[in-house]
Amino acid sequence: AQSVTQPDIHITVSEGASLELRCNYSYGATPYLFWYVQSPGQGLQLLLKYFSGDTLVQGIKGFEAEFKRSQSSFNLRKPSVHWSDAAEYFCAGGSYIPTFGRGTSLIVHP
Amino acid sequence: DAGVTQSPTHLIKTRGQQVTLRCSPKSGHDTVSWYQQALGQGPQFIFQYYEEEERQRGNFPDRFSGHQFPNYSSELNVNALLLGDSALYLCASSLRRMGGETQYFGPGTRLLVL
């Protein structure tokens, strides 16, 4: 079955530190892959997406993600985290009807 | 350029009642999908509408039904509400004739069933 797994439920980082959120996918072919962010009580905002081509994808708010076929991963990274980045992050995969991971909650310490 | 809008923002109902949630897609989009997001979980796909027809459906009972209007807006109806229907209901829109892969989400409607 096609699926997306986010192994970390919570991640805590200090403001200014680097960030990497993990996402693993299970699909037969290369899926469409997405990262969304959800602030408390809000809908989902698209950070970036990967369909094909360059495996390093740049998104909004200084985020990037790297598609690694050999590891079935699509991890989200940011070199320096800001307090406003504290939110829930969702990885999703598939076309037309994306399947979402359960999310990773990012906590940022001052 | 208006994004995806949803109404109402919050709703409280009692078990057994019926509810209707509304969604207006992003300008220019023709496809609307509905998701249920329970507390602490990722969104779960309910169904998708395109050209006023239900095109795909997730693992949800027939109590969940929908409609798409000629202006592409959509409604989600839930009958015989259960306590377990309490969740954030998200609407997402996309442009199918351009591939439809990228969905843009509204702010959601938070439903509480007592």
mmCIF file of N, CA and C in Angstrom, chain B:
data_model
loop_
_atom_site.group_PDB
_atom_site.id
_atom_site.type_symbol
_atom_site.label_atom_id
_atom_site.label_comp_id
_atom_site.label_asym_id
_atom_site.label_seq_id
_atom_site.Cartn_x
_atom_site.Cartn_y
_atom_site.Cartn_z
ATOM 1 N N ASP B 1 -5.999 37.900 -5.221
ATOM 2 C CA ASP B 1 -6.424 36.543 -5.589
ATOM 3 C C ASP B 1 -6.871 35.813 -4.335
ATOM 4 N N ALA B 2 -8.190 35.514 -4.265
ATOM 5 C CA ALA B 2 -8.714 34.872 -3.065
ATOM 6 C C ALA B 2 -8.252 33.435 -3.010
ATOM 7 N N GLY B 3 -7.882 33.019 -1.825
ATOM 8 C CA GLY B 3 -7.528 31.626 -1.609
ATOM 9 C C GLY B 3 -8.773 30.818 -1.330
ATOM 10 N N VAL B 4 -8.581 29.636 -0.794
ATOM 11 C CA VAL B 4 -9.691 28.757 -0.453
ATOM 12 C C VAL B 4 -10.374 29.288 0.804
ATOM 13 N N THR B 5 -11.684 29.415 0.755
ATOM 14 C CA THR B 5 -12.421 29.877 1.927
ATOM 15 C C THR B 5 -13.408 28.810 2.366
ATOM 16 N N GLN B 6 -13.647 28.755 3.673
ATOM 17 C CA GLN B 6 -14.562 27.779 4.242
ATOM 18 C C GLN B 6 -15.467 28.452 5.256
ATOM 19 N N SER B 7 -16.695 27.949 5.354
ATOM 20 C CA SER B 7 -17.619 28.454 6.371
ATOM 21 C C SER B 7 -18.488 27.316 6.886
ATOM 22 N N PRO B 8 -18.906 27.387 8.146
ATOM 23 C CA PRO B 8 -18.442 28.348 9.148
ATOM 24 C C PRO B 8 -17.046 27.978 9.657
ATOM 25 N N THR B 9 -16.492 28.781 10.542
ATOM 26 C CA THR B 9 -15.182 28.461 11.104
ATOM 27 C C THR B 9 -15.308 27.439 12.226
ATOM 28 N N HIS B 10 -16.366 27.554 12.997
ATOM 29 C CA HIS B 10 -16.611 26.631 14.100
ATOM 30 C C HIS B 10 -18.089 26.249 14.118
ATOM 31 N N LEU B 11 -18.354 25.057 14.638
ATOM 32 C CA LEU B 11 -19.724 24.566 14.663
ATOM 33 C C LEU B 11 -19.860 23.573 15.817
ATOM 34 N N ILE B 12 -20.946 23.685 16.565
ATOM 35 C CA ILE B 12 -21.241 22.721 17.623
ATOM 36 C C ILE B 12 -22.579 22.072 17.314
ATOM 37 N N LYS B 13 -22.596 20.751 17.303
ATOM 38 C CA LYS B 13 -23.811 19.991 17.034
ATOM 39 C C LYS B 13 -23.959 18.900 18.088
ATOM 40 N N THR B 14 -25.134 18.299 18.131
ATOM 41 C CA THR B 14 -25.346 17.163 19.024
ATOM 42 C C THR B 14 -25.489 15.886 18.203
ATOM 43 N N ARG B 15 -25.260 14.767 18.878
ATOM 44 C CA ARG B 15 -25.347 13.477 18.197
ATOM 45 C C ARG B 15 -26.681 13.307 17.473
ATOM 46 N N GLY B 16 -26.618 12.747 16.274
ATOM 47 C CA GLY B 16 -27.820 12.501 15.501
ATOM 48 C C GLY B 16 -28.208 13.627 14.562
ATOM 49 N N GLN B 17 -27.654 14.806 14.815
ATOM 50 C CA GLN B 17 -27.977 15.933 13.943
ATOM 51 C C GLN B 17 -27.247 15.819 12.610
ATOM 52 N N GLN B 18 -27.599 16.753 11.723
ATOM 53 C CA GLN B 18 -26.970 16.820 10.413
ATOM 54 C C GLN B 18 -26.235 18.155 10.295
ATOM 55 N N VAL B 19 -25.160 18.172 9.496
ATOM 56 C CA VAL B 19 -24.387 19.402 9.348
ATOM 57 C C VAL B 19 -23.985 19.593 7.893
ATOM 58 N N THR B 20 -23.897 20.848 7.480
ATOM 59 C CA THR B 20 -23.429 21.193 6.132
ATOM 60 C C THR B 20 -22.285 22.183 6.242
ATOM 61 N N LEU B 21 -21.181 21.842 5.617
ATOM 62 C CA LEU B 21 -20.011 22.709 5.589
ATOM 63 C C LEU B 21 -19.813 23.189 4.153
ATOM 64 N N ARG B 22 -19.291 24.400 4.007
ATOM 65 C CA ARG B 22 -19.171 25.000 2.689
ATOM 66 C C ARG B 22 -17.735 25.390 2.369
ATOM 67 N N CYS B 23 -17.442 25.363 1.075
ATOM 68 C CA CYS B 23 -16.085 25.649 0.602
ATOM 69 C C CYS B 23 -16.137 26.376 -0.734
ATOM 70 N N SER B 24 -15.342 27.428 -0.843
ATOM 71 C CA SER B 24 -15.146 28.096 -2.138
ATOM 72 C C SER B 24 -13.700 27.905 -2.549
ATOM 73 N N PRO B 25 -13.450 27.364 -3.725
ATOM 74 C CA PRO B 25 -12.070 27.069 -4.120
ATOM 75 C C PRO B 25 -11.291 28.325 -4.472
ATOM 76 N N LYS B 26 -9.993 28.150 -4.558
ATOM 77 C CA LYS B 26 -9.113 29.212 -5.024
ATOM 78 C C LYS B 26 -9.542 29.617 -6.431
ATOM 79 N N SER B 27 -9.429 30.917 -6.708
ATOM 80 C CA SER B 27 -9.842 31.423 -8.007
ATOM 81 C C SER B 27 -9.163 30.671 -9.142
ATOM 82 N N GLY B 28 -9.964 30.193 -10.097
ATOM 83 C CA GLY B 28 -9.424 29.463 -11.240
ATOM 84 C C GLY B 28 -9.358 27.959 -11.065
ATOM 85 N N HIS B 29 -9.548 27.474 -9.858
ATOM 86 C CA HIS B 29 -9.500 26.032 -9.615
ATOM 87 C C HIS B 29 -10.838 25.384 -9.899
ATOM 88 N N ASP B 30 -10.796 24.097 -10.324
ATOM 89 C CA ASP B 30 -12.020 23.415 -10.721
ATOM 90 C C ASP B 30 -12.309 22.151 -9.913
ATOM 91 N N THR B 31 -11.428 21.801 -9.018
ATOM 92 C CA THR B 31 -11.558 20.543 -8.270
ATOM 93 C C THR B 31 -11.514 20.829 -6.776
ATOM 94 N N VAL B 32 -12.403 20.177 -6.053
ATOM 95 C CA VAL B 32 -12.458 20.366 -4.604
ATOM 96 C C VAL B 32 -12.365 19.010 -3.910
ATOM 97 N N SER B 33 -11.509 18.938 -2.917
ATOM 98 C CA SER B 33 -11.373 17.732 -2.105
ATOM 99 C C SER B 33 -11.677 18.079 -0.657
ATOM 100 N N TRP B 34 -12.218 17.112 0.062
ATOM 101 C CA TRP B 34 -12.527 17.289 1.481
ATOM 102 C C TRP B 34 -11.722 16.295 2.307
ATOM 103 N N TYR B 35 -11.240 16.775 3.450
ATOM 104 C CA TYR B 35 -10.453 15.960 4.364
ATOM 105 C C TYR B 35 -10.991 16.123 5.781
ATOM 106 N N GLN B 36 -10.843 15.062 6.556
ATOM 107 C CA GLN B 36 -11.139 15.113 7.986
ATOM 108 C C GLN B 36 -9.831 14.984 8.744
ATOM 109 N N GLN B 37 -9.589 15.900 9.670
ATOM 110 C CA GLN B 37 -8.377 15.834 10.470
ATOM 111 C C GLN B 37 -8.749 15.730 11.941
ATOM 112 N N ALA B 38 -8.592 14.556 12.488
ATOM 113 C CA ALA B 38 -8.827 14.363 13.914
ATOM 114 C C ALA B 38 -7.646 14.943 14.685
ATOM 115 N N LEU B 39 -7.871 15.204 15.955
ATOM 116 C CA LEU B 39 -6.846 15.814 16.802
ATOM 117 C C LEU B 39 -5.590 14.952 16.836
ATOM 118 N N GLY B 40 -4.456 15.557 16.527
ATOM 119 C CA GLY B 40 -3.193 14.841 16.585
ATOM 120 C C GLY B 40 -2.919 13.930 15.405
ATOM 121 N N GLN B 41 -3.719 14.015 14.367
ATOM 122 C CA GLN B 41 -3.567 13.157 13.193
ATOM 123 C C GLN B 41 -3.380 13.993 11.925
ATOM 124 N N GLY B 42 -2.938 13.318 10.874
ATOM 125 C CA GLY B 42 -2.882 13.970 9.582
ATOM 126 C C GLY B 42 -4.252 13.947 8.927
ATOM 127 N N PRO B 43 -4.456 14.774 7.927
ATOM 128 C CA PRO B 43 -5.745 14.783 7.219
ATOM 129 C C PRO B 43 -6.033 13.445 6.549
ATOM 130 N N GLN B 44 -7.299 13.031 6.614
ATOM 131 C CA GLN B 44 -7.764 11.812 5.956
ATOM 132 C C GLN B 44 -8.720 12.207 4.834
ATOM 133 N N PHE B 45 -8.496 11.673 3.656
ATOM 134 C CA PHE B 45 -9.265 12.023 2.474
ATOM 135 C C PHE B 45 -10.696 11.488 2.576
ATOM 136 N N ILE B 46 -11.674 12.373 2.330
ATOM 137 C CA ILE B 46 -13.079 11.958 2.339
ATOM 138 C C ILE B 46 -13.553 11.698 0.921
ATOM 139 N N PHE B 47 -13.536 12.740 0.096
ATOM 140 C CA PHE B 47 -13.878 12.589 -1.318
ATOM 141 C C PHE B 47 -13.434 13.806 -2.108
ATOM 142 N N GLN B 48 -13.500 13.655 -3.432
ATOM 143 C CA GLN B 48 -13.101 14.716 -4.349
ATOM 144 C C GLN B 48 -14.190 14.936 -5.393
ATOM 145 N N TYR B 49 -14.438 16.212 -5.703
ATOM 146 C CA TYR B 49 -15.430 16.582 -6.705
ATOM 147 C C TYR B 49 -14.786 17.318 -7.865
ATOM 148 N N TYR B 50 -15.208 16.941 -9.043
ATOM 149 C CA TYR B 50 -14.772 17.590 -10.282
ATOM 150 C C TYR B 50 -15.926 17.521 -11.252
ATOM 151 N N GLU B 51 -16.187 18.622 -11.931
ATOM 152 C CA GLU B 51 -17.316 18.708 -12.867
ATOM 153 C C GLU B 51 -18.611 18.226 -12.215
ATOM 154 N N GLU B 52 -18.796 18.651 -10.976
ATOM 155 C CA GLU B 52 -20.032 18.420 -10.218
ATOM 156 C C GLU B 52 -20.300 16.947 -9.920
ATOM 157 N N GLU B 53 -19.280 16.122 -10.050
ATOM 158 C CA GLU B 53 -19.452 14.708 -9.729
ATOM 159 C C GLU B 53 -18.388 14.252 -8.744
ATOM 160 N N GLU B 54 -18.742 13.316 -7.902
ATOM 161 C CA GLU B 54 -17.780 12.705 -7.000
ATOM 162 C C GLU B 54 -16.873 11.791 -7.817
ATOM 163 N N ARG B 55 -15.588 12.063 -7.783
ATOM 164 C CA ARG B 55 -14.635 11.337 -8.626
ATOM 165 C C ARG B 55 -13.901 10.253 -7.856
ATOM 166 N N GLN B 56 -13.575 10.534 -6.615
ATOM 167 C CA GLN B 56 -12.892 9.551 -5.794
ATOM 168 C C GLN B 56 -13.405 9.688 -4.368
ATOM 169 N N ARG B 57 -13.350 8.571 -3.653
ATOM 170 C CA ARG B 57 -13.851 8.572 -2.292
ATOM 171 C C ARG B 57 -12.908 7.789 -1.405
ATOM 172 N N GLY B 58 -12.687 8.287 -0.228
ATOM 173 C CA GLY B 58 -11.894 7.588 0.759
ATOM 174 C C GLY B 58 -12.761 6.640 1.567
ATOM 175 N N ASN B 59 -12.207 6.130 2.647
ATOM 176 C CA ASN B 59 -12.890 5.136 3.461
ATOM 177 C C ASN B 59 -13.814 5.790 4.489
ATOM 178 N N PHE B 60 -14.851 6.423 4.006
ATOM 179 C CA PHE B 60 -15.825 7.078 4.872
ATOM 180 C C PHE B 60 -17.222 6.549 4.544
ATOM 181 N N PRO B 61 -18.086 6.445 5.567
ATOM 182 C CA PRO B 61 -19.431 5.889 5.332
ATOM 183 C C PRO B 61 -20.300 6.837 4.513
ATOM 184 N N ASP B 62 -21.447 6.290 4.096
ATOM 185 C CA ASP B 62 -22.372 7.050 3.255
ATOM 186 C C ASP B 62 -22.996 8.235 3.994
ATOM 187 N N ARG B 63 -22.810 8.283 5.319
ATOM 188 C CA ARG B 63 -23.310 9.445 6.067
ATOM 189 C C ARG B 63 -22.635 10.737 5.579
ATOM 190 N N PHE B 64 -21.482 10.562 4.980
ATOM 191 C CA PHE B 64 -20.742 11.698 4.427
ATOM 192 C C PHE B 64 -21.093 11.821 2.942
ATOM 193 N N SER B 65 -21.638 12.949 2.582
ATOM 194 C CA SER B 65 -21.973 13.179 1.182
ATOM 195 C C SER B 65 -21.588 14.601 0.807
ATOM 196 N N GLY B 66 -21.566 14.852 -0.478
ATOM 197 C CA GLY B 66 -21.142 16.175 -0.914
ATOM 198 C C GLY B 66 -21.838 16.615 -2.177
ATOM 199 N N HIS B 67 -21.447 17.804 -2.567
ATOM 200 C CA HIS B 67 -22.007 18.378 -3.781
ATOM 201 C C HIS B 67 -21.037 19.423 -4.293
ATOM 202 N N GLN B 68 -20.980 19.547 -5.619
ATOM 203 C CA GLN B 68 -20.219 20.645 -6.213
ATOM 204 C C GLN B 68 -21.155 21.422 -7.127
ATOM 205 N N PHE B 69 -21.079 22.711 -7.056
ATOM 206 C CA PHE B 69 -21.955 23.584 -7.823
ATOM 207 C C PHE B 69 -21.266 24.047 -9.106
ATOM 208 N N PRO B 70 -22.051 24.594 -10.052
ATOM 209 C CA PRO B 70 -21.451 25.041 -11.322
ATOM 210 C C PRO B 70 -20.329 26.065 -11.145
ATOM 211 N N ASN B 71 -20.344 26.819 -10.056
ATOM 212 C CA ASN B 71 -19.271 27.797 -9.832
ATOM 213 C C ASN B 71 -18.077 27.175 -9.115
ATOM 214 N N TYR B 72 -18.059 25.850 -9.020
ATOM 215 C CA TYR B 72 -16.975 25.042 -8.432
ATOM 216 C C TYR B 72 -16.994 25.003 -6.910
ATOM 217 N N SER B 73 -17.816 25.791 -6.256
ATOM 218 C CA SER B 73 -17.892 25.697 -4.809
ATOM 219 C C SER B 73 -18.486 24.349 -4.415
ATOM 220 N N SER B 74 -18.338 24.018 -3.153
ATOM 221 C CA SER B 74 -18.720 22.667 -2.734
ATOM 222 C C SER B 74 -19.296 22.671 -1.330
ATOM 223 N N GLU B 75 -20.080 21.659 -1.041
ATOM 224 C CA GLU B 75 -20.615 21.419 0.290
ATOM 225 C C GLU B 75 -20.280 20.005 0.727
ATOM 226 N N LEU B 76 -20.054 19.872 2.027
ATOM 227 C CA LEU B 76 -19.901 18.574 2.665
ATOM 228 C C LEU B 76 -21.049 18.426 3.643
ATOM 229 N N ASN B 77 -21.804 17.350 3.519
ATOM 230 C CA ASN B 77 -22.905 17.061 4.423
ATOM 231 C C ASN B 77 -22.580 15.809 5.231
ATOM 232 N N VAL B 78 -22.865 15.881 6.515
ATOM 233 C CA VAL B 78 -22.705 14.715 7.368
ATOM 234 C C VAL B 78 -24.023 14.500 8.108
ATOM 235 N N ASN B 79 -24.598 13.321 7.929
ATOM 236 C CA ASN B 79 -25.856 12.975 8.584
ATOM 237 C C ASN B 79 -25.605 12.127 9.828
ATOM 238 N N ALA B 80 -26.612 12.093 10.711
ATOM 239 C CA ALA B 80 -26.565 11.231 11.893
ATOM 240 C C ALA B 80 -25.219 11.344 12.606
ATOM 241 N N LEU B 81 -24.876 12.541 13.006
ATOM 242 C CA LEU B 81 -23.562 12.813 13.592
ATOM 243 C C LEU B 81 -23.260 11.916 14.790
ATOM 244 N N LEU B 82 -22.008 11.489 14.838
ATOM 245 C CA LEU B 82 -21.476 10.708 15.955
ATOM 246 C C LEU B 82 -20.439 11.545 16.677
ATOM 247 N N LEU B 83 -20.164 11.160 17.926
ATOM 248 C CA LEU B 83 -19.134 11.874 18.683
ATOM 249 C C LEU B 83 -17.801 11.847 17.934
ATOM 250 N N GLY B 84 -17.541 10.726 17.271
ATOM 251 C CA GLY B 84 -16.280 10.553 16.558
ATOM 252 C C GLY B 84 -16.142 11.417 15.312
ATOM 253 N N ASP B 85 -17.202 12.119 14.938
ATOM 254 C CA ASP B 85 -17.116 13.022 13.785
ATOM 255 C C ASP B 85 -16.506 14.364 14.172
ATOM 256 N N SER B 86 -16.283 14.562 15.452
ATOM 257 C CA SER B 86 -15.640 15.799 15.910
ATOM 258 C C SER B 86 -14.239 15.875 15.318
ATOM 259 N N ALA B 87 -13.955 16.929 14.585
ATOM 260 C CA ALA B 87 -12.679 17.044 13.881
ATOM 261 C C ALA B 87 -12.601 18.394 13.196
ATOM 262 N N LEU B 88 -11.434 18.645 12.607
ATOM 263 C CA LEU B 88 -11.268 19.795 11.716
ATOM 264 C C LEU B 88 -11.510 19.294 10.296
ATOM 265 N N TYR B 89 -12.427 19.916 9.590
ATOM 266 C CA TYR B 89 -12.734 19.521 8.219
ATOM 267 C C TYR B 89 -12.088 20.520 7.271
ATOM 268 N N LEU B 90 -11.226 19.994 6.437
ATOM 269 C CA LEU B 90 -10.446 20.819 5.526
ATOM 270 C C LEU B 90 -10.918 20.638 4.094
ATOM 271 N N CYS B 91 -10.998 21.736 3.404
ATOM 272 C CA CYS B 91 -11.299 21.732 1.977
ATOM 273 C C CYS B 91 -10.015 22.113 1.240
ATOM 274 N N ALA B 92 -9.769 21.455 0.131
ATOM 275 C CA ALA B 92 -8.600 21.773 -0.689
ATOM 276 C C ALA B 92 -9.039 21.899 -2.139
ATOM 277 N N SER B 93 -8.446 22.820 -2.853
ATOM 278 C CA SER B 93 -8.784 22.964 -4.272
ATOM 279 C C SER B 93 -7.549 22.788 -5.136
ATOM 280 N N SER B 94 -7.800 22.405 -6.375
ATOM 281 C CA SER B 94 -6.723 22.205 -7.339
ATOM 282 C C SER B 94 -7.272 22.422 -8.736
ATOM 283 N N LEU B 95 -6.356 22.434 -9.692
ATOM 284 C CA LEU B 95 -6.750 22.631 -11.086
ATOM 285 C C LEU B 95 -6.475 21.350 -11.846
ATOM 286 N N ARG B 96 -7.508 20.571 -12.098
ATOM 287 C CA ARG B 96 -7.353 19.226 -12.656
ATOM 288 C C ARG B 96 -6.794 19.249 -14.068
ATOM 289 N N ARG B 97 -7.238 20.228 -14.861
ATOM 290 C CA ARG B 97 -6.806 20.205 -16.258
ATOM 291 C C ARG B 97 -5.333 20.587 -16.386
ATOM 292 N N MET B 98 -4.711 21.051 -15.313
ATOM 293 C CA MET B 98 -3.284 21.337 -15.325
ATOM 294 C C MET B 98 -2.524 20.271 -14.545
ATOM 295 N N GLY B 99 -3.148 19.120 -14.342
ATOM 296 C CA GLY B 99 -2.484 18.031 -13.621
ATOM 297 C C GLY B 99 -3.143 17.758 -12.290
ATOM 298 N N GLY B 100 -3.482 18.805 -11.574
ATOM 299 C CA GLY B 100 -4.240 18.630 -10.339
ATOM 300 C C GLY B 100 -3.459 18.087 -9.175
ATOM 301 N N GLU B 101 -2.136 18.016 -9.323
ATOM 302 C CA GLU B 101 -1.381 17.373 -8.253
ATOM 303 C C GLU B 101 -1.279 18.235 -7.006
ATOM 304 N N THR B 102 -1.245 19.536 -7.174
ATOM 305 C CA THR B 102 -0.994 20.423 -6.046
ATOM 306 C C THR B 102 -2.304 20.936 -5.490
ATOM 307 N N GLN B 103 -2.528 20.679 -4.216
ATOM 308 C CA GLN B 103 -3.759 21.107 -3.559
ATOM 309 C C GLN B 103 -3.467 22.264 -2.613
ATOM 310 N N TYR B 104 -4.385 23.190 -2.591
ATOM 311 C CA TYR B 104 -4.295 24.350 -1.706
ATOM 312 C C TYR B 104 -5.450 24.269 -0.712
ATOM 313 N N PHE B 105 -5.109 24.421 0.558
ATOM 314 C CA PHE B 105 -6.069 24.174 1.619
ATOM 315 C C PHE B 105 -6.676 25.457 2.172
ATOM 316 N N GLY B 106 -7.920 25.333 2.600
ATOM 317 C CA GLY B 106 -8.574 26.397 3.340
ATOM 318 C C GLY B 106 -8.243 26.295 4.822
ATOM 319 N N PRO B 107 -8.772 27.237 5.620
ATOM 320 C CA PRO B 107 -8.465 27.258 7.050
ATOM 321 C C PRO B 107 -9.199 26.189 7.849
ATOM 322 N N GLY B 108 -10.224 25.582 7.260
ATOM 323 C CA GLY B 108 -10.927 24.509 7.939
ATOM 324 C C GLY B 108 -12.150 24.957 8.717
ATOM 325 N N THR B 109 -13.011 23.982 8.984
ATOM 326 C CA THR B 109 -14.169 24.168 9.874
ATOM 327 C C THR B 109 -14.010 23.185 11.021
ATOM 328 N N ARG B 110 -14.000 23.726 12.237
ATOM 329 C CA ARG B 110 -13.865 22.842 13.400
ATOM 330 C C ARG B 110 -15.246 22.459 13.892
ATOM 331 N N LEU B 111 -15.537 21.161 13.829
ATOM 332 C CA LEU B 111 -16.836 20.629 14.236
ATOM 333 C C LEU B 111 -16.706 19.902 15.563
ATOM 334 N N LEU B 112 -17.553 20.258 16.489
ATOM 335 C CA LEU B 112 -17.612 19.578 17.781
ATOM 336 C C LEU B 112 -18.992 18.942 17.901
ATOM 337 N N VAL B 113 -19.022 17.640 18.139
ATOM 338 C CA VAL B 113 -20.275 16.915 18.306
ATOM 339 C C VAL B 113 -20.407 16.513 19.779
ATOM 340 N N LEU B 114 -21.479 16.970 20.416
ATOM 341 C CA LEU B 114 -21.688 16.685 21.844
ATOM 342 C C LEU B 114 -22.748 15.609 22.052
#
